[in-house]
Amino acid sequence: MTDQDNYSDIQQEVPASADIEPDPENVYRGHKATLSNPNTSKAAKEHSRKVLESEADEPVNASNNVRGVRGDTKSQDEQKDPGNVARGLKASINNQNISDQAREKAKEKLSNLQ
């Protein structure tokens, strides 16, 4: 049986000569993941913490999220689409698997939203 990979037109890996820079946002996410991963060493966490602090110019801990560290001043609620929030609250109100207390809270939030 022949190996089909040898006959494919699709390149299997990026050649070492390719001048590809890592995406800074992905690098940043990787360091954030290192901080929150309990299986990484203290040395790795310290290295990631230093890299993030030098990029963000502010102290970094595992509770910082990507937007919070990057200086996005909008809160999570300000970034949400009000139409989607209203639809979610209406779905909660009509969902039979939700407690009466949760339904009442959803009704209150919906009335405050409108």
XYZ file of C-alpha atoms in Angstrom:
114
model
C 0.000 0.000 0.000
C 1.408 3.408 -0.886
C 1.734 6.289 1.511
C -0.689 8.969 0.323
C 1.113 11.725 2.260
C 3.979 11.528 -0.207
C 1.633 12.319 -3.077
C -0.404 15.093 -1.475
C -0.263 18.632 -2.826
C -0.931 19.950 0.683
C 2.164 21.022 2.540
C 2.514 18.936 5.713
C 4.470 21.373 7.866
C 5.790 24.896 7.825
C 9.374 24.927 6.558
C 12.016 26.256 8.962
C 12.925 28.922 6.421
C 9.451 30.481 6.665
C 9.583 33.844 8.403
C 6.476 33.522 10.578
C 6.096 35.622 13.698
C 3.935 34.248 16.519
C 0.664 36.079 17.027
C 1.198 38.291 20.103
C -2.371 37.749 21.291
C -1.903 33.967 21.226
C 1.393 34.289 23.082
C -0.387 36.443 25.664
C -3.157 33.855 26.048
C -0.575 31.123 26.503
C 1.047 33.010 29.373
C -2.370 33.596 30.935
C -3.082 29.867 30.674
C 0.239 29.091 32.336
C -0.707 31.252 35.310
C -4.047 29.546 35.825
C -2.845 25.969 35.183
C -2.206 24.147 38.494
C 0.107 21.654 36.752
C 2.749 24.206 35.710
C 5.868 24.817 37.793
C 6.431 27.897 39.926
C 9.320 28.883 37.662
C 7.093 28.761 34.571
C 4.409 30.792 36.335
C 6.966 33.377 37.444
C 8.329 33.664 33.891
C 4.828 34.125 32.467
C 4.001 36.665 35.170
C 7.109 38.705 34.273
C 6.325 38.579 30.561
C 2.731 39.701 31.142
C 3.747 42.491 33.506
C 6.269 43.821 31.006
C 3.614 43.816 28.247
C 0.693 45.153 30.245
C 2.576 47.600 32.514
C 0.458 46.561 35.476
C 0.542 43.738 38.040
C -0.825 40.431 36.813
C -2.459 37.641 38.741
C -4.452 34.589 37.738
C -7.753 36.423 38.204
C -6.963 39.025 35.506
C -8.639 38.322 32.229
C -7.294 39.236 28.828
C -9.519 42.306 28.452
C -8.914 43.489 32.005
C -5.159 43.434 31.695
C -5.094 44.986 28.248
C -6.856 48.088 29.525
C -10.337 47.599 28.102
C -12.330 49.896 30.381
C -15.783 48.552 29.553
C -17.287 46.152 32.051
C -18.609 42.808 30.900
C -22.208 44.050 31.090
C -21.432 47.070 28.863
C -20.029 44.789 26.161
C -23.129 42.595 25.937
C -25.694 43.166 23.228
C -28.889 44.312 24.968
C -31.028 42.404 22.477
C -29.247 39.156 23.282
C -29.565 39.819 27.010
C -33.300 40.443 26.657
C -33.743 37.250 24.619
C -31.845 35.249 27.249
C -33.969 36.666 30.061
C -37.176 35.914 28.138
C -35.974 32.367 27.586
C -35.300 32.009 31.311
C -38.765 33.275 32.153
C -40.387 30.709 29.845
C -38.118 27.775 30.760
C -40.030 25.233 32.890
C -36.757 23.852 34.314
C -35.916 27.164 36.025
C -36.979 27.809 39.619
C -39.693 30.357 40.377
C -37.143 32.492 42.191
C -34.885 32.577 39.129
C -37.849 33.440 36.910
C -38.777 36.371 39.144
C -35.205 37.614 39.077
C -35.157 37.355 35.276
C -38.441 39.315 35.110
C -36.941 42.061 37.287
C -33.802 42.261 35.161
C -35.864 42.372 31.987
C -38.048 45.199 33.289
C -34.925 47.140 34.355
C -33.390 46.557 30.927
C -36.386 47.995 29.091
